[in-house]
Amino acid sequence: MTRILVRGGTVVSATGSQPLDVIIDGDTVAAVLRPGSAVLGADPAASVDTVIEAAGKYVLPGGVDGHTHMQMPFGGTEASDTFETGTRAAAFGGTTTIVDFAVQKPGVRVQDSIAAWHDKAAGNCAIDYGFHQIVGDVNDESLKGMAELVAEGVTSFKLFMAYPGVFYSDDGQILRAMQTSAELGALLMMHAENGIAIDVLVAQALRRGDTAPYYHGTTRPWQLEEEATHRAIMLAQVTGAPLYVVHVSAKQALEQIVQARSKGQNVFGETCPQYLYLSLEEQLGAPGFEGAKWVCSTPLRSRAEGHQDELWRYLRTGGVTTVATDHCPFCMKDQKDMGVGDFSKIPNGIGGVEHRMDLMFQGVVDGRLSLERWVDVCCTTPARMFGMYPRKGVISPGADADIVVYDPNGHTSIGVGKTHHMNMDYSAYEGFEIDGHVDTVLSRGRVIVDGGRYLGRPGDGRFLERGLSQNLL
């Protein structure tokens, strides 16, 4: 087996940072030692096959993105990143594990749904991957199927309070799925928006002639996110199910989560970089059809109302549990432009799997969160949340050697033609300048990115059978 020494860097964990050297033996971490340790001998390089110099740089566990949608059918098209292109882009950005969503359509068994996603991903991924299961047809057979999936390492299930006629579950179905989740110890994930009310607002806007992308945001107001979040929390309280609310964008919805947590309820909130950096006014309100680039659900919120600053505050103080991307990319040409003249036909989704680690590091540079909190919300807690710790999310003996060498003195310019490897014809973060840079990425001891070069190949990534959540209160 290949032995690698990562030397001279500052190892960053969720609990602290200190100068340490890391020895990798094969695909796992063998030792984490103080520089100059006698264990390494007088000539450390003599005891290993490869030395990675990390002086002046951070050494952190590979990023874990717990919310992606590769090759996902939606709105008459399909997300533009395949498992091959999307996981390669993730690797360039310092993410070494994703958890993607398998979709159950009405009339299809959950077991057959997960099998279809295994077929899509197998042999194509650059990094390790797991699956959540979307339960789009809650019935007796689906509820029984959830138990089978948990036994196979698929331990989290997502429901939608939005998209009537597509993914929507009513309160009775949600209650039954939560009861099953509680019995299994599985995590219930929720897209929390009042889809029934939203559909009325959308129809009214279109009748008025309000067809531009901007109205995607105004017809999905924060009140309908807060209401649905509160309702999901109450149903989870009745059933005892742990609840993970995905892509929280409204400060009021996050407040509901924080209040529930303060009472000891197992409720967790995820947010995404787009809700921290982008806004209704600046992006969705861009001239002409340009705002379609940023149509996603939940939508971008008003900066004037202070959502972004409040989400950063909750992120800093622990109200936000994890930061994921909800990576669901669509190109402008032939995909987003399906909604010209009718915003409701714009495929909902933003691509960002490549840029999450950089964007959140900029929050460190700007003083919005600590170095340790950066690693916590992007690496360690997602691994714990989704049953992968301590194999993932930490640099410690026995852990998978998923390691990122990050240069805080480097620079990253985001944009098409710059650092952009996602299969999209635009970047949601075009023109962003980051005060930091991913230098080297290792996945299970294999260097897959180094100095801007991709050294991996499709099939390097393995499917992860996950345990139950290790992050419950």
Tab-separated table of C-alpha atoms in Angstrom:
chain	number	residue	atom	x	y	z
A	1	MET	CA	0.000	0.000	0.000
A	2	THR	CA	1.111	3.549	-0.714
A	3	ARG	CA	2.235	5.604	2.284
A	4	ILE	CA	1.888	9.391	2.117
A	5	LEU	CA	3.104	12.082	4.498
A	6	VAL	CA	1.250	15.414	4.521
A	7	ARG	CA	3.822	17.616	6.204
A	8	GLY	CA	4.035	21.077	7.727
A	9	GLY	CA	0.392	22.132	7.594
A	10	THR	CA	-2.175	23.221	10.161
A	11	VAL	CA	-4.766	20.490	10.652
A	12	VAL	CA	-8.203	22.033	11.130
A	13	SER	CA	-10.985	20.172	12.896
A	14	ALA	CA	-14.395	21.190	14.198
A	15	THR	CA	-12.862	21.665	17.638
A	16	GLY	CA	-9.485	23.259	16.995
A	17	SER	CA	-6.482	23.876	14.763
A	18	GLN	CA	-2.842	22.978	15.338
A	19	PRO	CA	0.338	22.187	13.401
A	20	LEU	CA	0.289	18.457	12.725
A	21	ASP	CA	1.663	15.975	10.226
A	22	VAL	CA	-0.595	13.302	8.754
A	23	ILE	CA	0.500	9.835	7.703
A	24	ILE	CA	-1.711	7.967	5.253
A	25	ASP	CA	-1.369	4.244	4.762
A	26	GLY	CA	-3.345	2.988	1.784
A	27	ASP	CA	-6.821	4.468	1.896
A	28	THR	CA	-6.955	5.430	5.584
A	29	VAL	CA	-5.277	7.810	8.000
A	30	ALA	CA	-2.599	5.939	9.941
A	31	ALA	CA	-1.397	8.652	12.309
A	32	VAL	CA	-1.678	12.334	13.143
A	33	LEU	CA	1.508	13.557	14.788
A	34	ARG	CA	3.200	16.680	16.034
A	35	PRO	CA	5.943	17.918	13.686
A	36	GLY	CA	9.291	16.420	14.558
A	37	SER	CA	7.736	13.426	16.296
A	38	ALA	CA	10.206	10.620	16.878
A	39	VAL	CA	7.725	8.255	15.240
A	40	LEU	CA	8.668	9.759	11.887
A	41	GLY	CA	12.384	9.301	12.462
A	42	ALA	CA	15.210	11.614	11.511
A	43	ASP	CA	14.204	11.542	7.862
A	44	PRO	CA	10.378	11.341	7.633
A	45	ALA	CA	10.437	11.169	3.858
A	46	ALA	CA	12.408	7.914	4.014
A	47	SER	CA	9.484	6.054	5.612
A	48	VAL	CA	6.862	7.006	3.027
A	49	ASP	CA	6.370	6.833	-0.717
A	50	THR	CA	5.168	10.412	-1.225
A	51	VAL	CA	5.483	13.679	0.686
A	52	ILE	CA	2.914	16.442	0.261
A	53	GLU	CA	4.279	19.737	1.524
A	54	ALA	CA	1.595	21.779	3.288
A	55	ALA	CA	3.605	24.534	4.998
A	56	GLY	CA	1.510	27.673	5.396
A	57	LYS	CA	-1.651	25.798	4.428
A	58	TYR	CA	-4.652	24.248	6.108
A	59	VAL	CA	-5.149	20.485	6.116
A	60	LEU	CA	-8.796	19.603	6.542
A	61	PRO	CA	-11.135	16.639	6.123
A	62	GLY	CA	-12.700	16.379	2.695
A	63	GLY	CA	-15.967	18.230	2.330
A	64	VAL	CA	-19.258	16.354	2.709
A	65	ASP	CA	-22.124	17.757	0.639
A	66	GLY	CA	-25.294	16.174	1.956
A	67	HIS	CA	-27.658	17.535	-0.706
A	68	THR	CA	-27.089	17.053	-4.433
A	69	HIS	CA	-29.222	16.148	-7.448
A	70	MET	CA	-27.158	14.603	-10.242
A	71	GLN	CA	-29.076	13.607	-13.386
A	72	MET	CA	-32.363	14.412	-11.673
A	73	PRO	CA	-35.462	14.558	-13.917
A	74	PHE	CA	-37.402	17.750	-13.232
A	75	GLY	CA	-39.747	20.048	-15.124
A	76	GLY	CA	-39.537	18.198	-18.429
A	77	THR	CA	-35.742	18.059	-18.460
A	78	GLU	CA	-32.878	16.631	-16.383
A	79	ALA	CA	-30.187	18.188	-14.221
A	80	SER	CA	-27.251	18.863	-16.515
A	81	ASP	CA	-24.523	17.302	-14.364
A	82	THR	CA	-24.098	13.562	-14.603
A	83	PHE	CA	-22.604	11.630	-11.715
A	84	GLU	CA	-19.325	11.744	-13.618
A	85	THR	CA	-19.216	15.484	-14.320
A	86	GLY	CA	-20.788	16.518	-11.030
A	87	THR	CA	-18.516	14.498	-8.774
A	88	ARG	CA	-15.440	15.587	-10.720
A	89	ALA	CA	-16.464	19.219	-10.200
A	90	ALA	CA	-17.045	18.502	-6.512
A	91	ALA	CA	-13.521	17.120	-6.241
A	92	PHE	CA	-12.043	20.273	-7.749
A	93	GLY	CA	-13.800	22.224	-5.003
A	94	GLY	CA	-12.585	20.099	-2.105
A	95	THR	CA	-15.709	17.979	-1.634
A	96	THR	CA	-14.915	14.279	-1.373
A	97	THR	CA	-18.336	12.865	-0.457
A	98	ILE	CA	-21.838	13.606	-1.709
A	99	VAL	CA	-25.225	12.255	-0.689
A	100	ASP	CA	-27.569	12.385	-3.677
A	101	PHE	CA	-31.345	11.959	-3.854
A	102	ALA	CA	-32.964	8.971	-5.500
A	103	VAL	CA	-36.453	9.846	-6.724
A	104	GLN	CA	-39.543	7.688	-6.336
A	105	LYS	CA	-42.266	8.481	-8.845
A	106	PRO	CA	-45.905	7.541	-8.192
A	107	GLY	CA	-46.520	3.889	-8.975
A	108	VAL	CA	-42.843	2.918	-8.688
A	109	ARG	CA	-41.526	0.959	-5.701
A	110	VAL	CA	-38.897	2.691	-3.574
A	111	GLN	CA	-36.681	-0.384	-4.024
A	112	ASP	CA	-36.811	0.039	-7.806
A	113	SER	CA	-36.198	3.776	-7.472
A	114	ILE	CA	-32.991	3.316	-5.500
A	115	ALA	CA	-31.867	0.625	-7.949
A	116	ALA	CA	-32.211	3.117	-10.799
A	117	TRP	CA	-29.937	5.587	-9.001
A	118	HIS	CA	-27.384	2.889	-8.295
A	119	ASP	CA	-27.331	2.211	-12.034
A	120	LYS	CA	-26.736	5.892	-12.791
A	121	ALA	CA	-23.897	6.308	-10.323
A	122	ALA	CA	-22.054	2.976	-10.390
A	123	GLY	CA	-18.659	3.224	-12.074
A	124	ASN	CA	-19.070	6.934	-12.802
A	125	CYS	CA	-18.259	8.803	-9.597
A	126	ALA	CA	-14.940	10.479	-8.885
A	127	ILE	CA	-15.615	10.560	-5.142
A	128	ASP	CA	-17.560	8.513	-2.603
A	129	TYR	CA	-21.325	8.824	-2.591
A	130	GLY	CA	-24.441	7.801	-0.718
A	131	PHE	CA	-28.153	8.158	-1.325
A	132	HIS	CA	-31.178	9.644	0.356
A	133	GLN	CA	-34.539	8.354	-0.880
A	134	ILE	CA	-37.291	10.737	-1.947
A	135	VAL	CA	-40.609	9.102	-1.100
A	136	GLY	CA	-42.950	10.600	-3.678
A	137	ASP	CA	-45.747	8.093	-3.204
A	138	VAL	CA	-46.422	7.432	0.477
A	139	ASN	CA	-48.433	4.216	0.789
A	140	ASP	CA	-48.270	0.897	2.624
A	141	GLU	CA	-45.772	-0.613	0.190
A	142	SER	CA	-43.489	2.430	0.266
A	143	LEU	CA	-43.473	2.482	4.061
A	144	LYS	CA	-42.446	-1.185	4.122
A	145	GLY	CA	-39.786	-0.438	1.515
A	146	MET	CA	-38.225	2.184	3.800
A	147	ALA	CA	-37.207	-0.586	6.208
A	148	GLU	CA	-35.497	-2.494	3.391
A	149	LEU	CA	-33.549	0.594	2.353
A	150	VAL	CA	-32.350	1.285	5.900
A	151	ALA	CA	-30.930	-2.248	5.984
A	152	GLU	CA	-29.058	-1.401	2.762
A	153	GLY	CA	-27.462	1.754	4.180
A	154	VAL	CA	-29.991	4.306	2.871
A	155	THR	CA	-31.009	5.815	6.189
A	156	SER	CA	-32.679	9.116	5.303
A	157	PHE	CA	-35.907	9.895	3.459
A	158	LYS	CA	-37.184	13.121	1.949
A	159	LEU	CA	-40.738	14.375	1.588
A	160	PHE	CA	-42.112	17.491	-0.090
A	161	MET	CA	-44.737	19.886	1.175
A	162	ALA	CA	-44.380	21.624	-2.206
A	163	TYR	CA	-44.925	20.688	-5.877
A	164	PRO	CA	-48.509	19.330	-5.887
A	165	GLY	CA	-48.896	16.721	-8.589
A	166	VAL	CA	-45.169	15.978	-8.659
A	167	PHE	CA	-43.642	15.184	-5.259
A	168	TYR	CA	-46.230	16.588	-2.838
A	169	SER	CA	-47.272	14.695	0.304
A	170	ASP	CA	-50.268	15.780	2.371
A	171	ASP	CA	-50.156	16.002	6.151
A	172	GLY	CA	-51.574	12.504	6.605
A	173	GLN	CA	-48.905	11.001	4.378
A	174	ILE	CA	-46.214	12.999	6.160
A	175	LEU	CA	-47.483	11.767	9.514
A	176	ARG	CA	-47.323	8.127	8.391
A	177	ALA	CA	-43.837	8.499	6.925
A	178	MET	CA	-42.640	10.192	10.109
A	179	GLN	CA	-44.084	7.369	12.217
A	180	THR	CA	-42.158	4.872	10.105
A	181	SER	CA	-38.972	6.941	10.318
A	182	ALA	CA	-39.288	7.114	14.101
A	183	GLU	CA	-39.706	3.331	14.305
A	184	LEU	CA	-36.655	2.746	12.108
A	185	GLY	CA	-34.491	5.444	13.689
A	186	ALA	CA	-34.149	6.982	10.237
A	187	LEU	CA	-33.878	10.685	9.439
A	188	LEU	CA	-36.869	12.405	7.829
A	189	MET	CA	-35.889	15.280	5.525
A	190	MET	CA	-38.386	17.929	4.482
A	191	HIS	CA	-38.797	20.458	1.692
A	192	ALA	CA	-40.897	22.878	3.724
A	193	GLU	CA	-43.041	25.211	1.606
A	194	ASN	CA	-46.835	25.397	1.443
A	195	GLY	CA	-47.185	24.159	-2.127
A	196	ILE	CA	-50.976	24.387	-2.271
A	197	ALA	CA	-50.961	28.102	-1.444
A	198	ILE	CA	-47.937	28.748	-3.690
A	199	ASP	CA	-49.740	27.282	-6.699
A	200	VAL	CA	-52.605	29.749	-6.166
A	201	LEU	CA	-50.194	32.691	-5.990
A	202	VAL	CA	-48.374	31.509	-9.117
A	203	ALA	CA	-51.617	31.219	-11.104
A	204	GLN	CA	-52.699	34.684	-9.972
A	205	ALA	CA	-49.347	36.233	-10.953
A	206	LEU	CA	-49.439	34.710	-14.425
A	207	ARG	CA	-52.994	35.977	-14.964
A	208	ARG	CA	-51.766	39.467	-14.104
A	209	GLY	CA	-48.994	39.157	-16.688
A	210	ASP	CA	-46.241	38.927	-14.046
A	211	THR	CA	-44.183	36.343	-15.921
A	212	ALA	CA	-40.539	37.348	-15.289
A	213	PRO	CA	-38.194	35.232	-13.118
A	214	TYR	CA	-38.490	37.800	-10.308
A	215	TYR	CA	-42.024	36.601	-9.616
A	216	HIS	CA	-40.778	33.112	-8.841
A	217	GLY	CA	-39.541	34.651	-5.600
A	218	THR	CA	-42.554	36.784	-4.773
A	219	THR	CA	-45.006	33.917	-5.261
A	220	ARG	CA	-43.075	31.796	-2.751
A	221	PRO	CA	-43.064	34.270	0.185
A	222	TRP	CA	-41.208	33.600	3.401
A	223	GLN	CA	-44.492	33.223	5.294
A	224	LEU	CA	-45.237	30.017	3.375
A	225	GLU	CA	-41.799	28.642	4.231
A	226	GLU	CA	-42.197	29.539	7.889
A	227	GLU	CA	-45.710	28.055	8.046
A	228	ALA	CA	-44.648	24.776	6.447
A	229	THR	CA	-41.553	24.541	8.636
A	230	HIS	CA	-43.667	25.023	11.757
A	231	ARG	CA	-46.171	22.424	10.562
A	232	ALA	CA	-43.414	19.911	9.846
A	233	ILE	CA	-41.952	20.502	13.303
A	234	MET	CA	-45.328	19.901	14.944
A	235	LEU	CA	-45.864	16.665	13.006
A	236	ALA	CA	-42.373	15.533	13.958
A	237	GLN	CA	-43.135	16.315	17.596
A	238	VAL	CA	-46.288	14.191	17.457
A	239	THR	CA	-44.451	11.220	15.942
A	240	GLY	CA	-41.062	11.535	17.630
A	241	ALA	CA	-39.272	11.510	14.282
A	242	PRO	CA	-36.004	13.401	13.864
A	243	LEU	CA	-36.521	16.161	11.287
A	244	TYR	CA	-33.978	17.734	8.940
A	245	VAL	CA	-35.317	20.753	7.038
A	246	VAL	CA	-33.469	21.218	3.758
A	247	HIS	CA	-32.401	24.466	2.051
A	248	VAL	CA	-33.752	26.906	4.645
A	249	SER	CA	-33.748	30.377	3.113
A	250	ALA	CA	-36.038	32.491	5.349
A	251	LYS	CA	-34.844	33.766	8.711
A	252	GLN	CA	-38.327	33.176	10.141
A	253	ALA	CA	-38.259	29.498	9.168
A	254	LEU	CA	-34.863	29.104	10.780
A	255	GLU	CA	-36.178	30.743	13.927
A	256	GLN	CA	-38.848	28.032	14.121
A	257	ILE	CA	-36.104	25.397	13.962
A	258	VAL	CA	-34.003	27.119	16.616
A	259	GLN	CA	-36.997	27.369	18.962
A	260	ALA	CA	-37.761	23.668	18.537
A	261	ARG	CA	-34.137	22.745	19.220
A	262	SER	CA	-34.106	24.892	22.347
A	263	LYS	CA	-36.903	22.664	23.671
A	264	GLY	CA	-34.870	19.536	23.022
A	265	GLN	CA	-36.555	18.415	19.799
A	266	ASN	CA	-34.451	16.672	17.167
A	267	VAL	CA	-34.919	19.294	14.461
A	268	PHE	CA	-32.082	20.434	12.218
A	269	GLY	CA	-31.725	23.137	9.580
A	270	GLU	CA	-29.620	23.108	6.437
A	271	THR	CA	-28.841	26.191	4.408
A	272	CYS	CA	-26.903	26.731	1.179
A	273	PRO	CA	-24.392	29.317	-0.086
A	274	GLN	CA	-26.974	30.877	-2.425
A	275	TYR	CA	-29.084	31.961	0.537
A	276	LEU	CA	-26.077	33.493	2.260
A	277	TYR	CA	-24.725	35.415	-0.738
A	278	LEU	CA	-27.473	35.989	-3.328
A	279	SER	CA	-30.788	37.859	-3.158
A	280	LEU	CA	-34.220	38.391	-4.646
A	281	GLU	CA	-33.446	41.952	-5.686
A	282	GLU	CA	-29.984	41.498	-7.199
A	283	GLN	CA	-30.219	38.086	-8.855
A	284	LEU	CA	-33.852	37.112	-9.450
A	285	GLY	CA	-34.550	40.747	-10.269
A	286	ALA	CA	-31.839	40.948	-12.950
A	287	PRO	CA	-32.949	42.566	-16.233
A	288	GLY	CA	-34.912	40.596	-18.802
A	289	PHE	CA	-34.748	36.833	-18.438
A	290	GLU	CA	-31.327	36.874	-16.745
A	291	GLY	CA	-32.861	36.171	-13.354
A	292	ALA	CA	-33.722	32.638	-14.517
A	293	LYS	CA	-30.143	31.661	-13.685
A	294	TRP	CA	-31.037	31.889	-10.014
A	295	VAL	CA	-34.494	30.303	-9.950
A	296	CYS	CA	-34.474	27.683	-7.211
A	297	SER	CA	-36.816	26.548	-4.464
A	298	THR	CA	-36.889	27.657	-1.747
A	299	PRO	CA	-36.208	30.972	-3.504
A	300	LEU	CA	-33.600	33.625	-2.893
A	301	ARG	CA	-34.819	36.065	-0.253
A	302	SER	CA	-34.860	39.844	0.007
A	303	ARG	CA	-31.649	41.434	1.214
A	304	ALA	CA	-33.651	44.444	2.389
A	305	GLU	CA	-35.474	42.160	4.832
A	306	GLY	CA	-32.188	40.935	6.301
A	307	HIS	CA	-32.463	37.216	5.606
A	308	GLN	CA	-28.834	36.807	4.548
A	309	ASP	CA	-27.364	38.493	7.630
A	310	GLU	CA	-29.612	36.498	9.940
A	311	LEU	CA	-28.682	33.213	8.271
A	312	TRP	CA	-25.003	34.045	8.728
A	313	ARG	CA	-25.698	34.794	12.390
A	314	TYR	CA	-27.516	31.504	12.906
A	315	LEU	CA	-24.700	29.738	11.072
A	316	ARG	CA	-22.151	31.285	13.387
A	317	THR	CA	-24.086	30.522	16.574
A	318	GLY	CA	-25.194	26.972	15.764
A	319	GLY	CA	-28.781	27.468	14.610
A	320	VAL	CA	-27.771	26.209	11.159
A	321	THR	CA	-26.654	22.593	11.404
A	322	THR	CA	-25.029	22.072	7.999
A	323	VAL	CA	-24.242	23.866	4.752
A	324	ALA	CA	-25.004	21.906	1.571
A	325	THR	CA	-25.517	23.054	-2.012
A	326	ASP	CA	-28.797	21.569	-3.251
A	327	HIS	CA	-26.752	21.219	-6.429
A	328	CYS	CA	-29.339	20.873	-9.201
A	329	PRO	CA	-27.851	22.505	-12.304
A	330	PHE	CA	-29.584	23.459	-15.519
A	331	CYS	CA	-28.137	25.286	-18.515
A	332	MET	CA	-29.699	28.523	-19.708
A	333	LYS	CA	-29.907	27.265	-23.291
A	334	ASP	CA	-32.597	24.637	-23.847
A	335	GLN	CA	-33.337	24.291	-20.124
A	336	LYS	CA	-33.833	27.500	-18.156
A	337	ASP	CA	-35.154	29.163	-21.311
A	338	MET	CA	-38.105	26.771	-21.244
A	339	GLY	CA	-39.613	29.391	-18.927
A	340	VAL	CA	-39.380	32.429	-21.211
A	341	GLY	CA	-42.725	34.154	-20.777
A	342	ASP	CA	-43.754	31.930	-17.856
A	343	PHE	CA	-41.517	31.767	-14.788
A	344	SER	CA	-43.341	28.679	-13.509
A	345	LYS	CA	-41.794	26.650	-16.340
A	346	ILE	CA	-38.189	27.529	-15.442
A	347	PRO	CA	-36.469	24.395	-14.060
A	348	ASN	CA	-35.779	25.029	-10.380
A	349	GLY	CA	-32.143	24.667	-9.451
A	350	ILE	CA	-28.715	26.228	-9.002
A	351	GLY	CA	-25.342	24.552	-9.522
A	352	GLY	CA	-22.724	25.015	-6.835
A	353	VAL	CA	-21.162	21.714	-5.784
A	354	GLU	CA	-17.748	22.961	-6.916
A	355	HIS	CA	-17.792	26.206	-4.952
A	356	ARG	CA	-19.267	25.456	-1.512
A	357	MET	CA	-15.958	25.060	0.348
A	358	ASP	CA	-14.508	28.230	-1.203
A	359	LEU	CA	-17.614	30.321	-0.641
A	360	MET	CA	-17.798	29.315	2.996
A	361	PHE	CA	-14.078	29.955	3.494
A	362	GLN	CA	-14.695	33.492	2.292
A	363	GLY	CA	-17.029	33.734	5.275
A	364	VAL	CA	-14.024	32.929	7.461
A	365	VAL	CA	-11.951	35.607	5.729
A	366	ASP	CA	-14.755	38.135	6.186
A	367	GLY	CA	-15.076	37.319	9.887
A	368	ARG	CA	-18.550	35.804	9.614
A	369	LEU	CA	-17.551	32.416	11.057
A	370	SER	CA	-14.511	30.741	12.562
A	371	LEU	CA	-12.090	28.442	10.816
A	372	GLU	CA	-13.307	25.547	12.948
A	373	ARG	CA	-16.964	26.304	12.251
A	374	TRP	CA	-16.185	26.229	8.519
A	375	VAL	CA	-14.959	22.657	8.849
A	376	ASP	CA	-17.786	21.769	11.223
A	377	VAL	CA	-20.683	22.751	8.939
A	378	CYS	CA	-19.054	21.652	5.677
A	379	CYS	CA	-17.327	18.433	6.736
A	380	THR	CA	-17.778	17.055	10.240
A	381	THR	CA	-21.420	17.645	11.113
A	382	PRO	CA	-22.724	16.504	7.691
A	383	ALA	CA	-20.792	13.252	8.229
A	384	ARG	CA	-22.379	12.859	11.669
A	385	MET	CA	-25.802	13.944	10.447
A	386	PHE	CA	-25.895	11.273	7.775
A	387	GLY	CA	-24.275	8.358	9.591
A	388	MET	CA	-20.773	8.453	8.108
A	389	TYR	CA	-18.692	9.533	11.110
A	390	PRO	CA	-15.852	8.869	11.953
A	391	ARG	CA	-15.145	7.326	8.582
A	392	LYS	CA	-15.796	10.715	7.006
A	393	GLY	CA	-15.589	14.299	8.259
A	394	VAL	CA	-12.484	14.030	10.433
A	395	ILE	CA	-8.725	13.472	10.152
A	396	SER	CA	-7.987	10.791	12.722
A	397	PRO	CA	-6.450	7.303	12.727
A	398	GLY	CA	-8.729	4.837	10.960
A	399	ALA	CA	-10.710	7.484	9.074
A	400	ASP	CA	-10.831	7.442	5.299
A	401	ALA	CA	-7.939	9.518	3.968
A	402	ASP	CA	-10.215	12.159	2.430
A	403	ILE	CA	-8.029	15.229	2.849
A	404	VAL	CA	-7.908	18.724	1.395
A	405	VAL	CA	-4.812	20.916	1.448
A	406	TYR	CA	-6.187	24.459	1.350
A	407	ASP	CA	-4.048	27.542	0.758
A	408	PRO	CA	-5.435	30.578	2.636
A	409	ASN	CA	-2.994	32.789	0.760
A	410	GLY	CA	-4.160	31.531	-2.638
A	411	HIS	CA	-6.897	33.013	-4.775
A	412	THR	CA	-9.878	31.590	-6.642
A	413	SER	CA	-11.778	33.403	-9.377
A	414	ILE	CA	-15.170	31.799	-9.910
A	415	GLY	CA	-16.713	31.762	-13.357
A	416	VAL	CA	-17.061	29.980	-16.650
A	417	GLY	CA	-13.628	29.707	-18.218
A	418	LYS	CA	-12.026	30.075	-14.771
A	419	THR	CA	-12.642	27.580	-11.967
A	420	HIS	CA	-15.760	25.991	-13.396
A	421	HIS	CA	-15.968	22.292	-14.147
A	422	MET	CA	-19.711	21.776	-13.714
A	423	ASN	CA	-21.701	20.898	-16.829
A	424	MET	CA	-23.380	24.300	-17.087
A	425	ASP	CA	-23.196	27.148	-19.568
A	426	TYR	CA	-23.102	29.792	-16.818
A	427	SER	CA	-22.048	30.167	-13.199
A	428	ALA	CA	-24.411	31.294	-10.454
A	429	TYR	CA	-21.374	32.900	-8.796
A	430	GLU	CA	-19.820	34.459	-11.900
A	431	GLY	CA	-17.239	37.068	-10.911
A	432	PHE	CA	-16.902	36.049	-7.257
A	433	GLU	CA	-13.328	36.360	-5.969
A	434	ILE	CA	-12.288	34.066	-3.128
A	435	ASP	CA	-9.335	34.693	-0.801
A	436	GLY	CA	-8.248	31.062	-0.691
A	437	HIS	CA	-7.645	28.093	-2.962
A	438	VAL	CA	-7.971	24.299	-2.995
A	439	ASP	CA	-4.477	23.001	-3.762
A	440	THR	CA	-4.586	19.233	-3.312
A	441	VAL	CA	-7.467	16.793	-2.783
A	442	LEU	CA	-7.137	13.186	-1.687
A	443	SER	CA	-9.977	10.683	-1.768
A	444	ARG	CA	-9.252	7.575	0.316
A	445	GLY	CA	-5.517	8.198	-0.003
A	446	ARG	CA	-5.538	8.789	-3.746
A	447	VAL	CA	-4.552	12.251	-5.020
A	448	ILE	CA	-7.383	13.189	-7.375
A	449	VAL	CA	-6.780	16.936	-7.722
A	450	ASP	CA	-3.437	18.691	-7.519
A	451	GLY	CA	-2.488	22.168	-8.658
A	452	GLY	CA	-5.626	22.534	-10.749
A	453	ARG	CA	-5.105	19.175	-12.501
A	454	TYR	CA	-7.600	16.343	-12.280
A	455	LEU	CA	-5.799	13.071	-11.597
A	456	GLY	CA	-8.773	10.879	-10.783
A	457	ARG	CA	-11.033	8.846	-12.985
A	458	PRO	CA	-14.659	7.696	-13.125
A	459	GLY	CA	-15.217	4.826	-10.756
A	460	ASP	CA	-12.784	6.021	-8.075
A	461	GLY	CA	-15.787	6.752	-5.867
A	462	ARG	CA	-17.526	4.036	-3.874
A	463	PHE	CA	-21.091	3.742	-2.641
A	464	LEU	CA	-21.373	4.339	1.107
A	465	GLU	CA	-23.701	2.251	3.194
A	466	ARG	CA	-24.572	4.756	5.897
A	467	GLY	CA	-25.557	4.162	9.493
A	468	LEU	CA	-28.242	6.032	11.413
A	469	SER	CA	-27.692	9.699	12.221
A	470	GLN	CA	-25.061	10.300	14.881
A	471	ASN	CA	-26.094	13.924	15.438
A	472	LEU	CA	-29.309	13.553	17.401
A	473	LEU	CA	-29.829	15.551	20.574
